[in-house]
Tab-separated table of C-alpha atoms in Angstrom:
chain	number	residue	atom	x	y	z
A	1	UNK	CA	-34.183	-70.213	-240.184
A	2	UNK	CA	-33.090	-72.554	-242.939
A	3	UNK	CA	-35.487	-75.159	-241.583
A	4	UNK	CA	-38.379	-72.701	-241.709
A	5	UNK	CA	-37.641	-72.126	-245.381
A	6	UNK	CA	-37.055	-75.753	-246.285
A	7	UNK	CA	-40.105	-77.014	-244.361
A	8	UNK	CA	-42.526	-74.281	-245.348
A	9	UNK	CA	-41.296	-72.904	-248.655
A	10	UNK	CA	-44.507	-73.866	-250.407
A	11	UNK	CA	-46.691	-72.011	-247.880
A	12	UNK	CA	-44.354	-69.022	-247.933
A	13	UNK	CA	-44.308	-68.922	-251.706
A	14	UNK	CA	-48.084	-69.163	-251.806
A	15	UNK	CA	-48.340	-66.353	-249.241
A	16	UNK	CA	-45.918	-64.226	-251.213
A	17	UNK	CA	-48.037	-64.817	-254.314
A	18	UNK	CA	-51.264	-63.846	-252.528
A	19	UNK	CA	-49.670	-60.727	-251.065
A	20	UNK	CA	-48.309	-59.767	-254.481
A	21	UNK	CA	-51.604	-60.433	-256.240
A	22	UNK	CA	-53.591	-58.478	-253.645
A	23	UNK	CA	-51.093	-55.603	-253.824
A	24	UNK	CA	-51.121	-55.414	-257.601
A	25	UNK	CA	-54.921	-55.514	-257.797
A	26	UNK	CA	-55.356	-52.972	-255.004
A	27	UNK	CA	-52.651	-50.720	-256.437
A	28	UNK	CA	-54.204	-50.750	-259.889
A	29	UNK	CA	-57.773	-50.125	-258.754
A	30	UNK	CA	-56.971	-47.684	-255.963
A	31	UNK	CA	-54.941	-45.586	-258.398
A	32	UNK	CA	-57.872	-45.434	-260.820
A	33	UNK	CA	-60.543	-44.863	-258.161
A	34	UNK	CA	-58.340	-42.414	-256.266
A	35	UNK	CA	-57.586	-40.409	-259.409
A	36	UNK	CA	-61.272	-40.178	-260.235
A	37	UNK	CA	-62.145	-38.879	-256.785
A	38	UNK	CA	-59.205	-36.462	-256.987
A	39	UNK	CA	-60.645	-35.063	-260.220
A	40	UNK	CA	-64.129	-34.949	-258.667
A	41	UNK	CA	-62.663	-32.761	-255.945
A	42	UNK	CA	-61.580	-30.095	-258.420
A	43	UNK	CA	-64.440	-30.124	-260.960
A	44	UNK	CA	-66.808	-27.164	-261.212
A	45	UNK	CA	-69.778	-29.379	-260.169
A	46	UNK	CA	-70.535	-28.947	-256.483
A	47	UNK	CA	-72.379	-32.270	-256.240
A	48	UNK	CA	-69.347	-34.234	-257.435
A	49	UNK	CA	-67.089	-32.304	-255.065
A	50	UNK	CA	-69.330	-33.195	-252.125
A	51	UNK	CA	-69.488	-36.859	-253.137
A	52	UNK	CA	-65.690	-36.961	-253.343
A	53	UNK	CA	-65.246	-35.230	-249.977
A	54	UNK	CA	-67.641	-37.619	-248.251
A	55	UNK	CA	-65.986	-40.704	-249.769
A	56	UNK	CA	-62.495	-39.545	-248.900
A	57	UNK	CA	-63.279	-38.398	-245.361
A	58	UNK	CA	-65.114	-41.625	-244.510
A	59	UNK	CA	-62.600	-44.125	-245.819
A	60	UNK	CA	-59.503	-42.196	-244.845
A	61	UNK	CA	-60.656	-42.015	-241.243
A	62	UNK	CA	-61.826	-45.575	-240.607
A	63	UNK	CA	-59.266	-48.276	-239.776
A	64	UNK	CA	-58.482	-50.556	-242.694
A	65	UNK	CA	-59.412	-53.545	-240.569
A	66	UNK	CA	-62.926	-52.197	-239.977
A	67	UNK	CA	-63.513	-51.655	-243.707
A	68	UNK	CA	-62.199	-55.144	-244.456
A	69	UNK	CA	-64.384	-56.737	-241.760
A	70	UNK	CA	-67.369	-54.947	-243.225
A	71	UNK	CA	-66.835	-56.733	-246.531
A	72	UNK	CA	-65.870	-60.045	-244.900
A	73	UNK	CA	-68.612	-60.254	-242.292
A	74	UNK	CA	-71.370	-57.707	-242.902
A	75	UNK	CA	-71.822	-57.927	-246.674
A	76	UNK	CA	-72.256	-61.749	-246.647
A	77	UNK	CA	-75.066	-61.343	-244.070
A	78	UNK	CA	-77.181	-59.385	-246.550
A	79	UNK	CA	-75.818	-60.004	-250.022
A	80	UNK	CA	-73.215	-62.442	-251.319
A	81	UNK	CA	-70.550	-64.483	-249.630
A	82	UNK	CA	-67.136	-62.889	-249.961
A	83	UNK	CA	-63.935	-64.846	-249.341
A	84	UNK	CA	-61.130	-63.398	-247.257
A	85	UNK	CA	-58.861	-62.558	-250.128
A	86	UNK	CA	-61.600	-60.645	-251.967
A	87	UNK	CA	-62.805	-58.831	-248.837
A	88	UNK	CA	-59.251	-57.838	-247.945
A	89	UNK	CA	-58.402	-56.673	-251.443
A	90	UNK	CA	-61.604	-54.621	-251.726
A	91	UNK	CA	-61.036	-53.118	-248.288
A	92	UNK	CA	-57.440	-52.272	-249.095
A	93	UNK	CA	-58.425	-50.764	-252.451
A	94	UNK	CA	-61.082	-48.508	-250.951
A	95	UNK	CA	-58.934	-47.478	-247.995
A	96	UNK	CA	-55.871	-46.683	-250.129
A	97	UNK	CA	-57.920	-44.948	-252.845
A	98	UNK	CA	-58.987	-42.318	-250.301
A	99	UNK	CA	-55.332	-41.513	-249.573
A	100	UNK	CA	-54.402	-41.582	-253.242
A	101	UNK	CA	-57.282	-39.207	-254.004
A	102	UNK	CA	-55.899	-36.724	-251.492
A	103	UNK	CA	-52.369	-37.117	-252.870
A	104	UNK	CA	-53.407	-36.674	-256.494
A	105	UNK	CA	-55.691	-33.739	-255.603
A	106	UNK	CA	-52.787	-31.930	-253.973
A	107	UNK	CA	-50.792	-32.604	-257.143
A	108	UNK	CA	-53.540	-31.208	-259.385
A	109	UNK	CA	-53.820	-28.129	-257.207
A	110	UNK	CA	-50.089	-27.498	-257.270
A	111	UNK	CA	-50.119	-27.302	-261.065
A	112	UNK	CA	-50.169	-23.621	-262.083
A	113	UNK	CA	-53.841	-22.606	-262.665
A	114	UNK	CA	-52.571	-20.893	-265.822
A	115	UNK	CA	-52.190	-24.353	-267.381
A	116	UNK	CA	-55.934	-24.984	-267.090
A	117	UNK	CA	-56.784	-21.455	-268.235
A	118	UNK	CA	-54.431	-21.704	-271.196
A	119	UNK	CA	-56.010	-25.014	-272.228
A	120	UNK	CA	-59.568	-23.728	-271.877
A	121	UNK	CA	-58.770	-20.522	-273.766
A	122	UNK	CA	-57.213	-22.727	-276.454
A	123	UNK	CA	-60.596	-24.428	-276.937
A	124	UNK	CA	-60.155	-27.599	-274.895
A	125	UNK	CA	-62.944	-28.925	-272.685
A	126	UNK	CA	-62.331	-29.346	-268.950
A	127	UNK	CA	-61.698	-33.071	-269.370
A	128	UNK	CA	-59.360	-32.603	-272.327
A	129	UNK	CA	-57.390	-30.016	-270.363
A	130	UNK	CA	-57.214	-32.408	-267.398
A	131	UNK	CA	-56.156	-35.367	-269.505
A	132	UNK	CA	-53.577	-33.772	-271.767
A	133	UNK	CA	-52.179	-30.920	-269.695
A	134	UNK	CA	-52.959	-30.884	-265.974
A	135	UNK	CA	-52.896	-34.563	-264.932
A	136	UNK	CA	-49.552	-35.417	-266.607
A	137	UNK	CA	-47.982	-32.547	-264.672
A	138	UNK	CA	-49.811	-33.429	-261.458
A	139	UNK	CA	-48.645	-37.065	-261.534
A	140	UNK	CA	-45.067	-35.978	-262.038
A	141	UNK	CA	-45.336	-33.865	-258.896
A	142	UNK	CA	-46.937	-36.586	-256.778
A	143	UNK	CA	-44.645	-39.481	-257.658
A	144	UNK	CA	-42.754	-39.366	-254.329
A	145	UNK	CA	-45.861	-39.279	-252.067
A	146	UNK	CA	-47.557	-41.800	-254.355
A	147	UNK	CA	-44.573	-44.088	-253.836
A	148	UNK	CA	-45.192	-43.886	-250.101
A	149	UNK	CA	-48.833	-44.826	-250.632
A	150	UNK	CA	-47.832	-47.840	-252.737
A	151	UNK	CA	-45.367	-49.063	-250.122
A	152	UNK	CA	-47.951	-48.601	-247.384
A	153	UNK	CA	-50.400	-50.524	-249.517
A	154	UNK	CA	-48.112	-53.540	-249.805
A	155	UNK	CA	-47.546	-53.575	-246.059
A	156	UNK	CA	-51.231	-52.999	-245.321
A	157	UNK	CA	-52.095	-56.050	-247.405
A	158	UNK	CA	-51.201	-57.959	-244.206
A	159	UNK	CA	-54.804	-57.220	-243.237
A	160	UNK	CA	-55.557	-60.384	-245.243
A	161	UNK	CA	-54.161	-62.381	-242.330
A	162	UNK	CA	-57.189	-61.391	-240.251
A	163	UNK	CA	-59.707	-62.658	-242.783
A	164	UNK	CA	-57.994	-65.884	-243.854
A	165	UNK	CA	-56.598	-64.383	-247.028
A	166	UNK	CA	-53.628	-66.809	-247.023
A	167	UNK	CA	-51.147	-63.991	-247.576
A	168	UNK	CA	-47.565	-63.749	-246.261
A	169	UNK	CA	-48.628	-62.572	-242.821
A	170	UNK	CA	-51.209	-65.350	-242.530
A	171	UNK	CA	-48.605	-67.955	-243.464
A	172	UNK	CA	-46.170	-66.388	-241.008
A	173	UNK	CA	-48.721	-66.681	-238.197
A	174	UNK	CA	-49.476	-70.286	-239.102
A	175	UNK	CA	-45.820	-71.294	-239.356
A	176	UNK	CA	-44.994	-69.513	-236.082
A	177	UNK	CA	-47.770	-71.253	-234.201
A	178	UNK	CA	-47.078	-74.709	-235.595
A	179	UNK	CA	-43.261	-74.663	-235.482
A	180	UNK	CA	-42.996	-72.572	-232.282
A	181	UNK	CA	-40.008	-70.884	-233.979
A	182	UNK	CA	-41.629	-67.425	-233.863
A	183	UNK	CA	-38.412	-65.447	-234.267
A	184	UNK	CA	-37.359	-67.088	-237.500
A	185	UNK	CA	-40.879	-67.376	-238.891
A	186	UNK	CA	-41.535	-63.651	-238.640
A	187	UNK	CA	-37.966	-62.844	-239.690
A	188	UNK	CA	-38.412	-64.742	-242.949
A	189	UNK	CA	-41.809	-63.092	-243.502
A	190	UNK	CA	-40.243	-59.667	-242.925
A	191	UNK	CA	-37.540	-60.378	-245.479
A	192	UNK	CA	-40.139	-61.517	-248.003
A	193	UNK	CA	-42.046	-58.225	-247.564
A	194	UNK	CA	-38.777	-56.382	-248.174
A	195	UNK	CA	-38.335	-58.328	-251.404
A	196	UNK	CA	-41.570	-56.718	-252.654
A	197	UNK	CA	-41.235	-53.234	-251.204
A	198	UNK	CA	-37.555	-52.504	-251.845
A	199	UNK	CA	-37.736	-52.849	-255.659
A	200	UNK	CA	-40.964	-50.825	-255.601
A	201	UNK	CA	-39.252	-48.116	-253.619
A	202	UNK	CA	-36.266	-48.070	-255.985
A	203	UNK	CA	-38.506	-48.051	-259.010
A	204	UNK	CA	-40.415	-45.001	-257.735
A	205	UNK	CA	-37.112	-43.217	-257.163
A	206	UNK	CA	-35.944	-44.105	-260.636
A	207	UNK	CA	-39.219	-42.803	-262.075
A	208	UNK	CA	-38.857	-39.591	-260.128
A	209	UNK	CA	-35.312	-39.068	-261.420
A	210	UNK	CA	-36.159	-39.925	-264.993
A	211	UNK	CA	-39.099	-37.520	-265.150
A	212	UNK	CA	-37.100	-34.646	-263.773
B	1	UNK	CA	-71.192	-7.962	-288.130
B	2	UNK	CA	-69.838	-6.949	-284.761
B	3	UNK	CA	-67.386	-9.376	-283.236
B	4	UNK	CA	-67.918	-8.352	-279.619
B	5	UNK	CA	-70.845	-6.467	-278.074
B	6	UNK	CA	-71.172	-5.481	-274.430
B	7	UNK	CA	-74.565	-4.127	-273.390
B	8	UNK	CA	-74.887	-2.791	-269.824
B	9	UNK	CA	-72.528	-5.449	-268.493
B	10	UNK	CA	-71.926	-5.657	-264.742
B	11	UNK	CA	-69.412	-7.883	-262.996
B	12	UNK	CA	-68.815	-8.408	-259.293
B	13	UNK	CA	-66.182	-10.363	-257.360
B	14	UNK	CA	-68.180	-10.893	-254.180
B	15	UNK	CA	-68.952	-7.329	-253.119
B	16	UNK	CA	-66.268	-5.771	-255.297
B	17	UNK	CA	-67.819	-4.104	-258.331
B	18	UNK	CA	-65.275	-4.976	-261.038
B	19	UNK	CA	-67.129	-3.822	-264.154
B	20	UNK	CA	-69.628	-0.920	-264.156
B	21	UNK	CA	-72.192	-0.627	-266.898
B	22	UNK	CA	-69.910	-1.625	-269.767
B	23	UNK	CA	-71.160	-0.745	-273.254
B	24	UNK	CA	-68.745	-1.491	-276.031
B	25	UNK	CA	-68.911	-2.739	-279.582
B	26	UNK	CA	-65.913	-4.087	-281.464
B	27	UNK	CA	-66.289	-4.704	-285.172
B	28	UNK	CA	-64.707	-7.658	-286.950
B	29	UNK	CA	-61.185	-6.819	-288.079
B	30	UNK	CA	-60.689	-3.977	-285.613
B	31	UNK	CA	-57.616	-3.639	-283.397
B	32	UNK	CA	-58.690	-2.148	-280.099
B	33	UNK	CA	-56.237	-1.225	-277.371
B	34	UNK	CA	-57.440	-1.204	-273.800
B	35	UNK	CA	-55.435	0.904	-271.363
B	36	UNK	CA	-55.810	2.105	-267.818
B	37	UNK	CA	-54.236	1.949	-264.365
B	38	UNK	CA	-53.877	-1.413	-262.650
B	39	UNK	CA	-57.029	-2.600	-260.947
B	40	UNK	CA	-59.163	-0.719	-263.448
B	41	UNK	CA	-60.888	-3.856	-264.734
B	42	UNK	CA	-59.069	-4.192	-268.078
B	43	UNK	CA	-58.082	-7.792	-267.493
B	44	UNK	CA	-61.499	-8.653	-266.080
B	45	UNK	CA	-63.152	-7.151	-269.151
B	46	UNK	CA	-60.958	-9.028	-271.607
B	47	UNK	CA	-61.414	-12.284	-269.668
B	48	UNK	CA	-65.206	-12.055	-269.889
B	49	UNK	CA	-64.970	-12.148	-273.681
B	50	UNK	CA	-63.974	-15.829	-273.776
B	51	UNK	CA	-65.854	-16.759	-270.634
B	52	UNK	CA	-62.867	-17.116	-268.283
B	53	UNK	CA	-64.839	-14.700	-266.102
B	54	UNK	CA	-68.620	-14.747	-266.118
B	55	UNK	CA	-70.680	-11.577	-266.111
B	56	UNK	CA	-73.386	-10.967	-263.515
B	57	UNK	CA	-75.831	-8.993	-265.619
B	58	UNK	CA	-76.230	-7.335	-268.968
B	59	UNK	CA	-75.622	-8.859	-272.340
B	60	UNK	CA	-72.361	-9.965	-273.927
B	61	UNK	CA	-72.432	-11.219	-277.496
B	62	UNK	CA	-69.227	-12.697	-278.914
B	63	UNK	CA	-69.120	-14.019	-282.462
B	64	UNK	CA	-72.915	-14.292	-282.381
B	65	UNK	CA	-73.016	-16.269	-279.118
B	66	UNK	CA	-74.722	-14.918	-276.008
B	67	UNK	CA	-72.318	-15.410	-273.082
B	68	UNK	CA	-74.903	-14.549	-270.451
B	69	UNK	CA	-76.982	-17.522	-271.587
B	70	UNK	CA	-76.120	-20.586	-269.515
B	71	UNK	CA	-76.895	-22.840	-272.457
B	72	UNK	CA	-74.144	-21.299	-274.579
B	73	UNK	CA	-71.278	-23.730	-275.089
B	74	UNK	CA	-68.154	-21.738	-274.153
B	75	UNK	CA	-65.964	-24.126	-276.115
B	76	UNK	CA	-67.643	-23.031	-279.345
B	77	UNK	CA	-66.693	-19.431	-278.619
B	78	UNK	CA	-63.175	-20.349	-277.586
B	79	UNK	CA	-62.580	-22.172	-280.873
B	80	UNK	CA	-62.833	-18.819	-282.621
B	81	UNK	CA	-61.485	-16.544	-279.913
B	82	UNK	CA	-57.841	-17.053	-278.975
B	83	UNK	CA	-56.117	-15.640	-275.929
B	84	UNK	CA	-52.559	-14.674	-275.115
B	85	UNK	CA	-51.705	-14.325	-271.433
B	86	UNK	CA	-49.238	-12.236	-269.492
B	87	UNK	CA	-47.484	-15.366	-268.228
B	88	UNK	CA	-47.796	-17.284	-271.530
B	89	UNK	CA	-49.381	-20.415	-269.974
B	90	UNK	CA	-47.597	-22.742	-272.376
B	91	UNK	CA	-48.167	-26.433	-271.653
B	92	UNK	CA	-45.115	-27.285	-269.573
B	93	UNK	CA	-45.327	-31.008	-270.339
B	94	UNK	CA	-45.367	-30.556	-274.117
B	95	UNK	CA	-42.775	-29.534	-276.678
B	96	UNK	CA	-43.178	-26.256	-278.536
B	97	UNK	CA	-44.526	-28.063	-281.588
B	98	UNK	CA	-47.002	-30.047	-279.459
B	99	UNK	CA	-48.114	-26.844	-277.715
B	100	UNK	CA	-49.200	-25.543	-281.094
B	101	UNK	CA	-50.585	-28.807	-282.485
B	102	UNK	CA	-52.564	-30.212	-279.584
B	103	UNK	CA	-55.684	-28.023	-279.642
B	104	UNK	CA	-56.151	-28.153	-283.435
B	105	UNK	CA	-55.765	-31.945	-283.164
B	106	UNK	CA	-58.198	-32.642	-280.326
B	107	UNK	CA	-60.581	-29.697	-280.691
B	108	UNK	CA	-60.722	-29.146	-284.451
B	109	UNK	CA	-59.756	-32.741	-285.405
B	110	UNK	CA	-57.372	-31.310	-287.970
B	111	UNK	CA	-55.572	-33.823	-290.144
B	112	UNK	CA	-52.127	-34.580	-288.674
B	113	UNK	CA	-50.054	-33.739	-291.765
B	114	UNK	CA	-51.971	-30.509	-292.262
B	115	UNK	CA	-51.682	-29.750	-288.543
B	116	UNK	CA	-47.925	-30.113	-288.589
B	117	UNK	CA	-47.640	-28.004	-291.722
B	118	UNK	CA	-49.695	-25.198	-290.150
B	119	UNK	CA	-47.662	-25.400	-286.936
B	120	UNK	CA	-44.308	-25.245	-288.719
B	121	UNK	CA	-45.453	-22.312	-290.867
B	122	UNK	CA	-46.503	-20.455	-287.727
B	123	UNK	CA	-43.209	-21.222	-285.976
B	124	UNK	CA	-41.496	-19.811	-289.019
B	125	UNK	CA	-43.699	-16.735	-288.945
B	126	UNK	CA	-42.784	-15.996	-285.306
B	127	UNK	CA	-39.123	-16.726	-286.067
B	128	UNK	CA	-38.764	-19.807	-283.847
B	129	UNK	CA	-38.766	-22.762	-286.242
B	130	UNK	CA	-35.555	-24.027	-284.600
B	131	UNK	CA	-37.334	-24.356	-281.232
B	132	UNK	CA	-39.935	-26.905	-282.389
B	133	UNK	CA	-38.481	-29.660	-280.190
B	134	UNK	CA	-37.764	-27.520	-277.108
B	135	UNK	CA	-39.791	-27.512	-273.923
B	136	UNK	CA	-41.291	-24.270	-272.551
B	137	UNK	CA	-38.863	-24.312	-269.605
B	138	UNK	CA	-35.985	-23.954	-272.084
B	139	UNK	CA	-37.363	-20.774	-273.680
B	140	UNK	CA	-36.915	-17.123	-272.772
B	141	UNK	CA	-39.976	-15.027	-271.965
B	142	UNK	CA	-40.032	-13.405	-275.373
B	143	UNK	CA	-39.760	-16.750	-277.118
B	144	UNK	CA	-42.481	-18.230	-274.900
B	145	UNK	CA	-44.843	-15.401	-275.737
B	146	UNK	CA	-44.244	-15.754	-279.458
B	147	UNK	CA	-44.981	-19.480	-279.162
B	148	UNK	CA	-48.151	-18.662	-277.218
B	149	UNK	CA	-49.223	-16.355	-280.047
B	150	UNK	CA	-48.470	-19.066	-282.607
B	151	UNK	CA	-50.499	-21.539	-280.509
B	152	UNK	CA	-53.422	-19.146	-280.606
B	153	UNK	CA	-53.098	-18.539	-284.352
B	154	UNK	CA	-53.033	-22.267	-285.066
B	155	UNK	CA	-56.745	-22.437	-284.220
B	156	UNK	CA	-57.369	-19.918	-287.043
B	157	UNK	CA	-59.391	-17.707	-284.717
B	158	UNK	CA	-61.484	-14.754	-285.798
B	159	UNK	CA	-60.356	-12.787	-282.773
B	160	UNK	CA	-57.404	-12.840	-280.367
B	161	UNK	CA	-57.434	-11.361	-276.873
B	162	UNK	CA	-54.073	-10.166	-275.547
B	163	UNK	CA	-53.929	-9.738	-271.771
B	164	UNK	CA	-50.809	-7.653	-271.076
B	165	UNK	CA	-48.685	-9.785	-273.404
B	166	UNK	CA	-45.456	-7.859	-272.825
B	167	UNK	CA	-45.720	-6.932	-269.130
B	168	UNK	CA	-43.737	-9.920	-267.899
B	169	UNK	CA	-40.943	-9.569	-270.463
B	170	UNK	CA	-37.454	-8.131	-270.317
B	171	UNK	CA	-37.310	-4.865	-272.278
B	172	UNK	CA	-35.149	-6.273	-275.063
B	173	UNK	CA	-37.686	-9.074	-275.666
B	174	UNK	CA	-40.681	-6.784	-275.998
B	175	UNK	CA	-40.042	-5.689	-279.576
B	176	UNK	CA	-39.914	-9.250	-280.903
B	177	UNK	CA	-43.355	-9.888	-279.453
B	178	UNK	CA	-44.786	-6.548	-280.562
B	179	UNK	CA	-43.524	-7.141	-284.093
B	180	UNK	CA	-45.400	-10.424	-284.253
B	181	UNK	CA	-48.524	-8.685	-282.958
B	182	UNK	CA	-48.185	-5.876	-285.497
B	183	UNK	CA	-47.832	-8.500	-288.195
B	184	UNK	CA	-51.142	-10.027	-287.074
B	185	UNK	CA	-52.833	-6.630	-286.851
B	186	UNK	CA	-51.991	-5.975	-290.498
B	187	UNK	CA	-54.197	-8.937	-291.403
B	188	UNK	CA	-57.422	-6.986	-291.851
B	189	UNK	CA	-59.753	-9.863	-290.995
B	190	UNK	CA	-58.346	-10.466	-287.500
B	191	UNK	CA	-60.059	-8.786	-284.569
B	192	UNK	CA	-57.645	-7.922	-281.767
B	193	UNK	CA	-58.434	-6.706	-278.271
B	194	UNK	CA	-55.191	-5.799	-276.542
B	195	UNK	CA	-54.654	-4.845	-272.909
B	196	UNK	CA	-51.260	-3.158	-272.878
B	197	UNK	CA	-49.171	-0.258	-271.723
B	198	UNK	CA	-47.259	-0.161	-275.000
B	199	UNK	CA	-48.364	3.192	-276.384
B	200	UNK	CA	-46.125	2.835	-279.424
B	201	UNK	CA	-48.052	-0.278	-280.389
B	202	UNK	CA	-51.387	1.470	-279.791
B	203	UNK	CA	-50.324	4.394	-281.945
B	204	UNK	CA	-48.979	2.257	-284.755
B	205	UNK	CA	-51.615	-0.421	-285.252
B	206	UNK	CA	-54.550	0.400	-282.982
B	207	UNK	CA	-57.793	1.506	-284.558
B	208	UNK	CA	-59.304	2.592	-281.271
B	209	UNK	CA	-58.107	3.280	-277.764
B	210	UNK	CA	-60.278	2.575	-274.757
B	211	UNK	CA	-59.383	3.997	-271.377
B	212	UNK	CA	-60.706	2.314	-268.241
B	213	UNK	CA	-60.550	3.240	-264.569
B	214	UNK	CA	-62.410	1.830	-261.556
B	215	UNK	CA	-64.256	-0.678	-263.693
B	216	UNK	CA	-65.700	1.960	-266.028
B	217	UNK	CA	-64.957	2.837	-269.626
B	218	UNK	CA	-64.082	6.534	-269.420
B	219	UNK	CA	-62.858	7.101	-272.938
B	220	UNK	CA	-63.471	5.351	-276.252
B	221	UNK	CA	-61.682	7.162	-279.057
B	222	UNK	CA	-60.022	6.646	-282.364
B	223	UNK	CA	-56.288	6.567	-281.781
B	224	UNK	CA	-55.917	9.860	-283.649
B	225	UNK	CA	-58.164	11.779	-281.310
B	226	UNK	CA	-56.752	9.970	-278.283
B	227	UNK	CA	-53.082	10.593	-278.943
B	228	UNK	CA	-53.020	13.664	-281.142
B	229	UNK	CA	-56.001	15.492	-279.782
B	230	UNK	CA	-56.623	15.250	-276.066
B	231	UNK	CA	-58.782	12.758	-274.243
B	232	UNK	CA	-61.871	14.532	-272.996
B	233	UNK	CA	-61.702	12.717	-269.694
B	234	UNK	CA	-59.479	14.244	-267.005
B	235	UNK	CA	-58.218	10.909	-265.633
B	236	UNK	CA	-57.385	9.665	-269.086
B	237	UNK	CA	-55.418	12.883	-269.707
B	238	UNK	CA	-53.482	12.410	-266.478
B	239	UNK	CA	-52.803	8.748	-267.222
B	240	UNK	CA	-51.623	9.543	-270.719
B	241	UNK	CA	-49.307	12.328	-269.585
B	242	UNK	CA	-47.708	9.992	-267.029
B	243	UNK	CA	-47.174	7.211	-269.542
B	244	UNK	CA	-45.866	9.437	-272.312
B	245	UNK	CA	-43.351	11.163	-270.010
B	246	UNK	CA	-41.385	7.984	-269.491
């Protein structure tokens, strides 16, 4: 195991960096996109609600790998060339955003409807009521399930390995096949994933405790 | 000018006919008490006034705005028409002071120093200046309702709608809330429409009493003729005798 680390630490470090970068980008954008679609699902406008439903149902029910392949293989055939890292990150963002939308929507709907009514009766517009009153309460409620989504996201970033995204999983595959030391190669990769996900998991718990 | 005018208003929830042919005019500065058995449409009626419920037909004019017109901006009406709910609906994520200050800040763009001054004066008026930094979850029902009234007053509305403001309160809390409401009613420029079962309040500060049942207005009297004379309507008489007995 030591030899895997000493011989391949540069590749592993690079993979860890790619996995981290992909995760941070996908987490950031999927949270924004997901929150928007969650709001679309509860707005008075029927058109927006339908758009949100269609988006969520499509991307929640297609394997992540298929979405990623679409961006890696299909899009370049008609539009622009997309490298593996970009295709994987876009795929992961879209896929996760559908789950985040559902999570945040359930949070919005578990906030007492009286909060929205009180805000509207107080003169606020729908978006002001959402922004200042409903969403802050909804996010507090959904921190634990959102934490699960974030952890899944980090692990799902291993989809990059299939599209030459040079992430941890990709490096693990390469090291395993060149060194023939599969056990230790994947063991080290597993530990490196834990190094990202464990602090994330603890941070979400801390956030949950602090807000209650 | 009339503050609120209902002309032949009808309201349905699906097939359920919630409001039948409502005709009602409330003048600016009046305190009108709306009573009736549960399910009679009192809450529905009061909620149509600020557009929380939409009417199906007829005409409803509030503060000069036509609520049946789709082009009417509800937020303009709500700036001038406050509402106090049975379950308070205080913003759970905001302190008491913020509950009062947020709408004047983001809706009226009131200057922050002025906003805080108004809020503190109102907290003082409802006797809860020491709760400025508390969160709604730390307040009793009576305190919450007084804060909700202060939040409504902070918008300097022309009219406040009270939807059973004391029904969810412990008996010993009710007087504190009623006293605040009586204090507001004494301000002659404020229009108040109050759904309540508090007959003492109706008698003391109400100008008119309206009795509703099955979505219809059955009685619309001055409080003198309602309480001291007899309601002409049989159901209103029965209702009154039941309430007064207790």
